[in-house]
CSV table of C-alpha atoms in Angstrom, one decimal:
chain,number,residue,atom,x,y,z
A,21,UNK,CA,0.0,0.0,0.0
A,22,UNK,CA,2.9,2.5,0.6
A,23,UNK,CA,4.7,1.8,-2.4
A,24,UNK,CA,1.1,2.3,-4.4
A,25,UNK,CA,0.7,5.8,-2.4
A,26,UNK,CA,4.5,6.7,-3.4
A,27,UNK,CA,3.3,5.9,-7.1
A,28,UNK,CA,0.1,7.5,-6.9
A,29,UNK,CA,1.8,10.5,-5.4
A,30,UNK,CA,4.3,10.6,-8.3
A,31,UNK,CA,2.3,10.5,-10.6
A,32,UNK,CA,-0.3,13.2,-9.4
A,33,UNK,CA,3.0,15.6,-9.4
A,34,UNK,CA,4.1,14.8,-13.1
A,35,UNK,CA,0.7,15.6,-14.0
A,36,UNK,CA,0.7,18.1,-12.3
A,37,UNK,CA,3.8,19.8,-13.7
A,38,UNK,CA,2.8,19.1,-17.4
A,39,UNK,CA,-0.5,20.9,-16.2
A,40,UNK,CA,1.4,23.4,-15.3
A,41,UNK,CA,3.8,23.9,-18.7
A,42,UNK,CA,0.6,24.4,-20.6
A,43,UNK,CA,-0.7,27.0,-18.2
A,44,UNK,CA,2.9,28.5,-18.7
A,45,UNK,CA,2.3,28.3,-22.7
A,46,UNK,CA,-1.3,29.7,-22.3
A,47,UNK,CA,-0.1,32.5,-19.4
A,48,UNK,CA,3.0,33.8,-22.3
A,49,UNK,CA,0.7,33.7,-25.3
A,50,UNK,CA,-2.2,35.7,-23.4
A,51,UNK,CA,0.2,38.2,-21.6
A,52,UNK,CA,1.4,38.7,-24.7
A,53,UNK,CA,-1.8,38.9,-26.7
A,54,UNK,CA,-3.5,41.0,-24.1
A,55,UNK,CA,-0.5,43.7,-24.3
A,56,UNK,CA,-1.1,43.7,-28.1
A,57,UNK,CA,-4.8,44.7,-27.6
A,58,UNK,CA,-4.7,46.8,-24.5
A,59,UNK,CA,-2.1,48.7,-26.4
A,60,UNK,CA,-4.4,50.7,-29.1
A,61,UNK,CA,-7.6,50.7,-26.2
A,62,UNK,CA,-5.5,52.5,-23.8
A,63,UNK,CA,-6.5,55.7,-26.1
A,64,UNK,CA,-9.8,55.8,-24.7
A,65,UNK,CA,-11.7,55.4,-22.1
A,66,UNK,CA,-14.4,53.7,-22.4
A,67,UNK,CA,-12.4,50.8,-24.2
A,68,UNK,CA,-9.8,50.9,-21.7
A,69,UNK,CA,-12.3,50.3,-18.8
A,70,UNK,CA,-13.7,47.6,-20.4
A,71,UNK,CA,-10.5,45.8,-21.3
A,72,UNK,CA,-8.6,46.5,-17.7
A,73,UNK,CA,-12.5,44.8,-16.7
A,74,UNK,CA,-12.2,41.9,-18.6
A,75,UNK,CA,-8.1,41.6,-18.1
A,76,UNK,CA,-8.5,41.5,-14.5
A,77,UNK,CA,-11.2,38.9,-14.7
A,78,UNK,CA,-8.5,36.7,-16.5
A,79,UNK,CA,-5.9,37.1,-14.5
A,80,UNK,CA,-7.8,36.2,-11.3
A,81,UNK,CA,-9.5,33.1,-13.0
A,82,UNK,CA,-5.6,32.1,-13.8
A,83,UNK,CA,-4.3,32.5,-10.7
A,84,UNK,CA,-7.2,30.8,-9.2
A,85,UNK,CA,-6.6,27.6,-11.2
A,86,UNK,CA,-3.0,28.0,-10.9
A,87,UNK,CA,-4.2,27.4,-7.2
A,88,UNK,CA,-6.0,24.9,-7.1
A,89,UNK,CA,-3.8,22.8,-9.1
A,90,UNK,CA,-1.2,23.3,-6.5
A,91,UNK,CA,-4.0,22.1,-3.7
A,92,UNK,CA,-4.7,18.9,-5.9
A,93,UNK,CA,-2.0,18.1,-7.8
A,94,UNK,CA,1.2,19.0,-5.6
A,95,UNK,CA,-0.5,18.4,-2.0
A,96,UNK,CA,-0.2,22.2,-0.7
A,97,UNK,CA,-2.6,22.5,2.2
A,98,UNK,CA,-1.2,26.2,2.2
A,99,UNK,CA,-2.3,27.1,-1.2
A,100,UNK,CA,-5.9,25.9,-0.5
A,101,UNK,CA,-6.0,29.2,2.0
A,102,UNK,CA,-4.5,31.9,0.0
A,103,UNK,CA,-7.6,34.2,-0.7
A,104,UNK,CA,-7.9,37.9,-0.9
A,105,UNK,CA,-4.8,39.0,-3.5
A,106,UNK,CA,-6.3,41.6,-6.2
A,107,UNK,CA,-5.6,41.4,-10.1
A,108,UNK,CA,-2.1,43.3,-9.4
A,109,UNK,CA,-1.1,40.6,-7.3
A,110,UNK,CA,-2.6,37.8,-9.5
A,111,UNK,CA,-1.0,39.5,-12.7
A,112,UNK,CA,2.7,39.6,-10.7
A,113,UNK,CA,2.4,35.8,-10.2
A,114,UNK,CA,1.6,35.1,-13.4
A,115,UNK,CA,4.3,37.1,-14.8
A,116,UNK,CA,6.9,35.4,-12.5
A,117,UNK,CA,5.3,31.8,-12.3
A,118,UNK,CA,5.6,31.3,-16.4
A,119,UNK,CA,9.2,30.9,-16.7
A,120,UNK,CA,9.3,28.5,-13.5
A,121,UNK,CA,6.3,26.6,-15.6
A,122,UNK,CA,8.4,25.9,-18.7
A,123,UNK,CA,11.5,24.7,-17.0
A,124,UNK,CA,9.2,22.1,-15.4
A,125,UNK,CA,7.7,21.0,-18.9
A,126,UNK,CA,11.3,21.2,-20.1
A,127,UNK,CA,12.4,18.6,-17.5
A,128,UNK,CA,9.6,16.6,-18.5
A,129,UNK,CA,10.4,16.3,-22.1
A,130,UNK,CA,13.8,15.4,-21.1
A,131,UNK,CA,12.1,12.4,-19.5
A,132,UNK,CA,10.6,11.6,-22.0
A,133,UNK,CA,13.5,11.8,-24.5
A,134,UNK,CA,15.7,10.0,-22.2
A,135,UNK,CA,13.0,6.5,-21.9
A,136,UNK,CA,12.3,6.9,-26.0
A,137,UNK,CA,16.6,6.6,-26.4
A,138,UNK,CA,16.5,3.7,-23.5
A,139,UNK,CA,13.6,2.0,-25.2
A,140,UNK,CA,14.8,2.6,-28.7
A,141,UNK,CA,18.2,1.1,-28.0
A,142,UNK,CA,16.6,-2.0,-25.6
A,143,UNK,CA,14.0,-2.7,-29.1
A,144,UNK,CA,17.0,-2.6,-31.6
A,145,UNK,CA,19.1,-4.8,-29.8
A,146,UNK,CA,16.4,-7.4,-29.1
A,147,UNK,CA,15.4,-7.7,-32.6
A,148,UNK,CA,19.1,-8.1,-33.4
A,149,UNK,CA,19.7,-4.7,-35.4
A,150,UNK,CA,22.6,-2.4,-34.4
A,151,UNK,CA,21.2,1.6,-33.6
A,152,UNK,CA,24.0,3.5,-35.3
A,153,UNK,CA,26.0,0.5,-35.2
A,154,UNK,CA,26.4,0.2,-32.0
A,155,UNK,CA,26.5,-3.0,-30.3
A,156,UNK,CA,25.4,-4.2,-26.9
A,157,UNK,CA,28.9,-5.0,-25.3
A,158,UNK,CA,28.9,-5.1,-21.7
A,159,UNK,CA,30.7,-1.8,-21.6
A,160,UNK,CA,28.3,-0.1,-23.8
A,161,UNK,CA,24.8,-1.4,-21.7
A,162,UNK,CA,27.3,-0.4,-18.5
A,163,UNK,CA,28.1,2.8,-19.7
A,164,UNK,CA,24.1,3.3,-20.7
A,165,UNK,CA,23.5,2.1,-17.1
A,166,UNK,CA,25.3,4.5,-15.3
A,167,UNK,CA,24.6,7.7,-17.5
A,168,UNK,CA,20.6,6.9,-17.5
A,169,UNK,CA,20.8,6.8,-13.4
A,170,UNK,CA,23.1,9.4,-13.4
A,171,UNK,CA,20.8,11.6,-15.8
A,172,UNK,CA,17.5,10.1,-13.8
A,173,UNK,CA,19.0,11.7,-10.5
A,174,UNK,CA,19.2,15.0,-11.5
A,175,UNK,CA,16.0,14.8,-13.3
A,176,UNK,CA,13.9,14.2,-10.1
A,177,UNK,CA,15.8,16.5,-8.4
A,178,UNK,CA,14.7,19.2,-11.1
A,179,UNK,CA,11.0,18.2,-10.9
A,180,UNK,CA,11.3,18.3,-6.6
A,181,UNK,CA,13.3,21.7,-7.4
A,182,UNK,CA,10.5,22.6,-9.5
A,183,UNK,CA,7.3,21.9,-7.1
A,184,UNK,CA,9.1,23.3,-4.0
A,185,UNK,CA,9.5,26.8,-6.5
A,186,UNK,CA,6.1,26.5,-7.6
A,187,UNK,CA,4.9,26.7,-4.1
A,188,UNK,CA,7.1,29.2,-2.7
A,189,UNK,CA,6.6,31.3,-5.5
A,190,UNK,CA,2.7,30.6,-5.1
A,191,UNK,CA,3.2,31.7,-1.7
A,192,UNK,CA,5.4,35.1,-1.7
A,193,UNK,CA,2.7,36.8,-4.7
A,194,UNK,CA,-0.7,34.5,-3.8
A,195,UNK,CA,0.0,33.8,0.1
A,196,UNK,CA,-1.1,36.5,3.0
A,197,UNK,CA,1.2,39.7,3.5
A,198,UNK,CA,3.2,40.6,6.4
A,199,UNK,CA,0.2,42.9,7.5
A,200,UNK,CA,-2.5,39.9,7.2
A,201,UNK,CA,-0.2,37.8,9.4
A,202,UNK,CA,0.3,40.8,12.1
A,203,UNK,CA,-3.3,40.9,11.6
A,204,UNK,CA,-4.1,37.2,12.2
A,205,UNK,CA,-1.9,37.3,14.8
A,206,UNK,CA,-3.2,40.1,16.9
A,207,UNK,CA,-6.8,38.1,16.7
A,208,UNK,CA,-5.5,34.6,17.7
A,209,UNK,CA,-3.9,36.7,20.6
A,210,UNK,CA,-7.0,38.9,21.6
A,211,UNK,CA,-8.7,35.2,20.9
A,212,UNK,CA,-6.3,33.7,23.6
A,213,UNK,CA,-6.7,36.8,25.9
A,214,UNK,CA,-10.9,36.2,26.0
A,215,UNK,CA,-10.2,32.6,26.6
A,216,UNK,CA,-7.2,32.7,29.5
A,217,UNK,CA,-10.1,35.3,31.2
A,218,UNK,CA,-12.9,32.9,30.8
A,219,UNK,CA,-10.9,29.5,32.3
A,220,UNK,CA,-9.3,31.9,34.9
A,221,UNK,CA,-12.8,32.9,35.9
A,222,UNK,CA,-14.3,29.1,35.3
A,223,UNK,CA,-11.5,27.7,37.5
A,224,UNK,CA,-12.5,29.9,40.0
A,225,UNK,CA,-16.2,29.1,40.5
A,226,UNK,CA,-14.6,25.2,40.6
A,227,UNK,CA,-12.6,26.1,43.4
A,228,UNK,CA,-15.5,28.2,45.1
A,229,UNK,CA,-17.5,25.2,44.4
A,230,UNK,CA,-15.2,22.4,45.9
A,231,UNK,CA,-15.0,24.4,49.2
A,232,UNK,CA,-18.6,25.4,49.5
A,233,UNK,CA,-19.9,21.9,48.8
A,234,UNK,CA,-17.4,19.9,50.0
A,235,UNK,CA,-15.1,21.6,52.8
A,236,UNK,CA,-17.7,23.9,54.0
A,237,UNK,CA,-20.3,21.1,54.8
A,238,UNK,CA,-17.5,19.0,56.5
A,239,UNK,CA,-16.7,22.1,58.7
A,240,UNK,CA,-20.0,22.1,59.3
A,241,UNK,CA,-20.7,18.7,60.7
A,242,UNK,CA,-17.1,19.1,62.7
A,243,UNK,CA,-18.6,22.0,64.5
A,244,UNK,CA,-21.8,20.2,65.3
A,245,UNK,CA,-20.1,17.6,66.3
A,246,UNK,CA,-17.8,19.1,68.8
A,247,UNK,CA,-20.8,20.5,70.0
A,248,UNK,CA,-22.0,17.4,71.2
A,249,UNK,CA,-19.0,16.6,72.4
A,250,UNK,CA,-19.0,19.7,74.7
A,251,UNK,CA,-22.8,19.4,76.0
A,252,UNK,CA,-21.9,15.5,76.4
A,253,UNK,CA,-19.4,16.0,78.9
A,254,UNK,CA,-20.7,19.2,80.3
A,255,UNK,CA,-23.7,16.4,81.5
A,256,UNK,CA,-21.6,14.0,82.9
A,257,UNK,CA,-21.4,11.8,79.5
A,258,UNK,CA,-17.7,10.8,79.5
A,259,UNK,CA,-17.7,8.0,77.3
A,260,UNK,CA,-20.0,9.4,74.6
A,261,UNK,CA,-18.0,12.8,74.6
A,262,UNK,CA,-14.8,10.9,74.2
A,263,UNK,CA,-16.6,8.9,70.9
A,264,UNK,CA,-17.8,12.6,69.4
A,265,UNK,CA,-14.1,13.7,69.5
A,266,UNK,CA,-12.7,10.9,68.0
A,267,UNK,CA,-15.2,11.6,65.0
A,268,UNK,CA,-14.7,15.3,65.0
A,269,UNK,CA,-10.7,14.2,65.0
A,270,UNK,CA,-11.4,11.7,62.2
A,271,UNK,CA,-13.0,14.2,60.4
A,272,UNK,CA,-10.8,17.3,60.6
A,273,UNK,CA,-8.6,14.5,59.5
A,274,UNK,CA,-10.5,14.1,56.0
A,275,UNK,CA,-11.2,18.3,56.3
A,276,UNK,CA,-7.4,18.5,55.8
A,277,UNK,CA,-7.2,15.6,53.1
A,278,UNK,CA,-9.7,17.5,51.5
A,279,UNK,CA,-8.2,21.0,51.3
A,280,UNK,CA,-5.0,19.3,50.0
A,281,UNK,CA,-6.6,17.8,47.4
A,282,UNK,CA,-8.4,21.3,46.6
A,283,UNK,CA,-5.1,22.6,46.7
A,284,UNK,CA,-2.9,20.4,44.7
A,285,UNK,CA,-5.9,21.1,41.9
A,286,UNK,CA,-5.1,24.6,42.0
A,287,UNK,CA,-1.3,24.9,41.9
A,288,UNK,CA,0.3,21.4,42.8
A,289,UNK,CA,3.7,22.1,44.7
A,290,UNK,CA,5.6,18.9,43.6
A,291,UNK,CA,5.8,20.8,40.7
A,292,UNK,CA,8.4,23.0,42.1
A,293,UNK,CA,9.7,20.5,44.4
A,294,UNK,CA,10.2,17.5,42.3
A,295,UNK,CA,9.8,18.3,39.1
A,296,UNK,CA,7.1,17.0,35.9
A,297,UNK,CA,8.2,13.7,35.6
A,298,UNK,CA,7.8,12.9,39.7
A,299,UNK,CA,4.3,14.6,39.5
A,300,UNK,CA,3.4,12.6,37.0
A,301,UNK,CA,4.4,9.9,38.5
A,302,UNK,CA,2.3,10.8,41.4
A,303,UNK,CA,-1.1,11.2,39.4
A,304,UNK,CA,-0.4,7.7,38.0
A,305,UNK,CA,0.0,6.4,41.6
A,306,UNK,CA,-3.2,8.0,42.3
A,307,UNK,CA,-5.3,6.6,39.8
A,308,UNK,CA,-7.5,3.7,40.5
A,309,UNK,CA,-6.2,1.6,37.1
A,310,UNK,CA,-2.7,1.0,35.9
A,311,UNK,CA,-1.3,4.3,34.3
A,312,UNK,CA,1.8,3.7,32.7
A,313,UNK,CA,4.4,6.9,32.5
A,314,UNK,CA,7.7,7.4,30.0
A,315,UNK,CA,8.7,10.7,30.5
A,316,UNK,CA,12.0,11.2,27.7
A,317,UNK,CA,12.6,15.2,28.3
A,318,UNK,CA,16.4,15.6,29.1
A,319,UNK,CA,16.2,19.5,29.9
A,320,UNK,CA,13.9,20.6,32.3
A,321,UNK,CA,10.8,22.8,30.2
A,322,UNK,CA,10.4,26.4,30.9
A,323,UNK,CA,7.5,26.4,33.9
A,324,UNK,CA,4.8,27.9,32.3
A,325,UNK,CA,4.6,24.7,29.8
A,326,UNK,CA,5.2,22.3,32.7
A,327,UNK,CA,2.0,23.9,34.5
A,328,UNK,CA,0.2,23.2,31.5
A,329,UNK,CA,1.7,20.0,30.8
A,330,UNK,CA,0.8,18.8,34.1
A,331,UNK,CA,-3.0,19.7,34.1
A,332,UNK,CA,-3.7,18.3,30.8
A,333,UNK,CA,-2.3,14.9,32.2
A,334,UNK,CA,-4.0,15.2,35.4
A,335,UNK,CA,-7.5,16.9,33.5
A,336,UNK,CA,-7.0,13.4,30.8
A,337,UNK,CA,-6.4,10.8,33.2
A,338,UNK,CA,-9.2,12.0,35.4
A,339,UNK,CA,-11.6,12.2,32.5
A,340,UNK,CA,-10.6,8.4,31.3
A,341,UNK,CA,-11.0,6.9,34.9
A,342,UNK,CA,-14.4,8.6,35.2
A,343,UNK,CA,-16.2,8.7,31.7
A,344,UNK,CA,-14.4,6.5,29.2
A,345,UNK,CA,-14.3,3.0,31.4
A,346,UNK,CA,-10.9,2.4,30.7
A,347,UNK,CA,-8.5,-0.2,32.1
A,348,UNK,CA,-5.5,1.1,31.0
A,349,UNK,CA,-3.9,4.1,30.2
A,350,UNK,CA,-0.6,5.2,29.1
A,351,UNK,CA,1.3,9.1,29.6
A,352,UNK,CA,4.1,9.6,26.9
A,353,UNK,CA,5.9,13.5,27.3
A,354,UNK,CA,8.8,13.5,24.8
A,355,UNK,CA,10.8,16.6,23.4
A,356,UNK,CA,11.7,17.4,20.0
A,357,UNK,CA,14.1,20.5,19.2
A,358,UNK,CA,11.8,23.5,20.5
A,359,UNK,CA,8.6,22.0,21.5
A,360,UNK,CA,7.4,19.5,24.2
A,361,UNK,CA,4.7,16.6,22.9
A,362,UNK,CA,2.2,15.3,25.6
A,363,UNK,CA,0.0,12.4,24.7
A,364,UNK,CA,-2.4,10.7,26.9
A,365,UNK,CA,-4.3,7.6,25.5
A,366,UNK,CA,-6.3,4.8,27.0
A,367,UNK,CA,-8.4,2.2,25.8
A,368,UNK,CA,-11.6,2.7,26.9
A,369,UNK,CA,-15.1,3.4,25.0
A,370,UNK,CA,-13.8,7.1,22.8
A,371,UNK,CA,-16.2,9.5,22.0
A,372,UNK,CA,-14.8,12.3,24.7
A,373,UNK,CA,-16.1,15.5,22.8
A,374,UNK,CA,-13.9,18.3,22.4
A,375,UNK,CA,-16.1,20.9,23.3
A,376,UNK,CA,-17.0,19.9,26.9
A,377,UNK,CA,-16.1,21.9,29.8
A,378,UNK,CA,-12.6,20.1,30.9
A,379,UNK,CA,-11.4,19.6,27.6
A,380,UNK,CA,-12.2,23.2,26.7
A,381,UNK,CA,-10.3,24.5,29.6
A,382,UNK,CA,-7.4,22.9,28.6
A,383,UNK,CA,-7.2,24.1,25.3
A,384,UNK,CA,-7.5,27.6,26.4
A,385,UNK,CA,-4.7,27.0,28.4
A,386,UNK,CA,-2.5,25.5,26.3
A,387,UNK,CA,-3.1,28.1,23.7
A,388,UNK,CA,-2.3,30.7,25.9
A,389,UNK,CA,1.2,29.5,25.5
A,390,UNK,CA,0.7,29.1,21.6
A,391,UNK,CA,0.5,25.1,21.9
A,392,UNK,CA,-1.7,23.0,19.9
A,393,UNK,CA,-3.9,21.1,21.5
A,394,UNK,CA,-6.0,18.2,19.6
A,395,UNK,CA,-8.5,15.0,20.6
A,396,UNK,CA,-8.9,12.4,18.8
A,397,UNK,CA,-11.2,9.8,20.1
A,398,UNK,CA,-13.7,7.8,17.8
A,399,UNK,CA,-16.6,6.0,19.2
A,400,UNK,CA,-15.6,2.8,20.4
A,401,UNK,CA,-12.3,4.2,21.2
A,402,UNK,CA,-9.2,4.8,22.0
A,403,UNK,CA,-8.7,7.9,22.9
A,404,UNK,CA,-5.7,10.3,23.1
A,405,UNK,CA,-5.1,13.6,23.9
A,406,UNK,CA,-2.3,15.1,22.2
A,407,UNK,CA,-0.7,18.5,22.8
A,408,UNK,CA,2.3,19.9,21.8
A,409,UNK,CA,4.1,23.1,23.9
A,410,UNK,CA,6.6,25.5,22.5
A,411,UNK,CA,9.6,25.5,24.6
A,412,UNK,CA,11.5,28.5,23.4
């Protein structure tokens, strides 16, 4: 299967090069044609309206197949975005991408002269005729070897030279300008801004929540109970007071296991004290099914990313105990150049959606620090949560 992709993929390039000689053929001939008619219409104008109109129309049609071709044919995601460039644009890639066009047919025909001289040869010497009298000593097929594999060599590496300066080409005249990438930019960030607010303010109420419902109704009932424990012995009740305060101690006891726990959710302190890979190895600990951890990150990550590294472990494995029914799950954190990868997978029943309120929170975290942050769990599963950090 990957050698019929490889060929597939091949093929789809070749066509799409001698796609593009013709479009380089047709782009010369109607520059040129469209200078020798706007040329006497430029006099008046009305007719010069008219044929700027319809010039512009043709340019942009151009460049928009021009794109797509480089979407379908060569495989460039990128190309498949470029929208908004006017007719000056448009015109200026045209003008520039012809030349690069024609050196890619030119390669091509040298392919093709090259296999009609291999084939010509390999035909005349079968059917026992000499070309030009030449006959097939082992020096001579040797020599024919080594010059078509030699000459096939720098042939690809034309047509790869080619593609890779049809695309960039594509994207300096087609692609967005510096200004629409400072643009783009300045919305992803006022993007992040809105969303860091909203899980600062959502992991607030969580906290409020936890103590109200949880550690406030346990301080409750350790109050109540202690007084009990005070009107017991203030009647005489030794035995029962001494029972109440070994409750109210067993349950300041859970009060305390409970506030660490709140804690540790809000900033957890092994963090600074031992470090990612111990903490993870904590949470794994922790959880009720077999969590394995392999942690391959030589240098220690800037702490912003190990936060957020941290919580989306935590945030996964907690989801995957309690919704997906898994039995296993596994915690790889590797580092590669300038960037930290996270993955968290498990094998239980998928279908964790994206937009729920856990997952959501940590993908606003992670791109506040310009991560990427992606789920990909079908139903029936597995699941694994993926997120790479920037680390520079």
């Amino acid at each position: 299967m990957r050698i019929w992709g490889a060929v597939v993929a091949s093929a789809r390039l070749v066509w799409g090069l001698a796609v593009g000689a013709l479009t380089a053929v047709a782009t010369l001939a109607g520059l040129a044609a469209g200078g020798i008619v706007l040329a006497p219409a430029l006099a008046w104008p009305s007719a010069r309206e008219a044929s700027m109109h319809r010039l512009a129309r043709t340019v942009l049609w151009l460049a928009e197949f021009e794109r797509h071709r480089l979407y379908r044919l060569f495989g460039d995601a990128e190309a498949k975005t470029y929208r908004g460039y006017g007719p000056e644009r448009a015109l200026a890639y045209l003008g520039v991408r012809w030349p690069v066009g024609l050196l890619g047919g030119g390669i091509l025909l040298l392919f093709v002269y090259g296999a009609g001289t291999i084939v010509f040869f390999v035909w005349y010497w079968l059917t026992g005729r000499y070309p030009d009298n030449i006959p097939p000593s082992p020096w001579i097929i040797t020599y024919l070897a080594v010059a078509c594999g030699f000459a096939l060599f720098l042939g690809v590496q034309g047509l790869i030279g080619v593609v890779r300066l049809e695309r960039n080409v594509a994207r300096r005249f087609l692609g967005p300008t510096p200004a629409d990438l400072l643009r783009v930019r300045i919305e992803q960030l006022s993007a992040t801004r809105a969303d860091v607010v909203a899980a600062v303010d959502a992991e607030r109420r969580r906290i409020e929540r936890d103590l109200h419902d949880g550690v406030q109704q346990r301080l409750v009932a350790l109050g109540m109970l202690l007084g009990r424990a005070r009107r017991s012995g203030a009647a005489g009740d030794e035995a029962k007071s001494a029972d109440l305060l070994a409750q109210a101690h067993a349950e300041s006891r859970e009060i305390l296991d409970e506030l660490r726990e709140v804690a540790w959710r809000v900033y957890p302190a092994a963090l600074d004290t031992l470090g990612l890979k111990d903490a993870l190895a904590g949470v794994a600990e922790r959880a009720p099914i077999p969590v394995t951890v392999r942690y391959d990150v030589p240098d220690a990550p800037p702490a912003p990313v190990v936060t957020a590294a941290y919580f989306v472990v935590s945030e996964a494995v907690t989801n995957a105990v309690k919704h997906a029914s898994a039995s296993r799950i596994e915690i790889v954190v590797t580092r590669e150049r300038k960037t930290m990868t996270v993955r968290v997978s498990d094998d239980g029943g998928g279908g964790a959606d994206p937009a729920g309120a856990g997952l959501t929170g940590l993908a606003r975290r992670v791109a506040a620090l310009d991560g990427r942050f992606a789920v990909i769990s079908p139903v029936g599963g597995p699941t694994e949560v993926r997120v790479v950090l920037p680390c520079a």
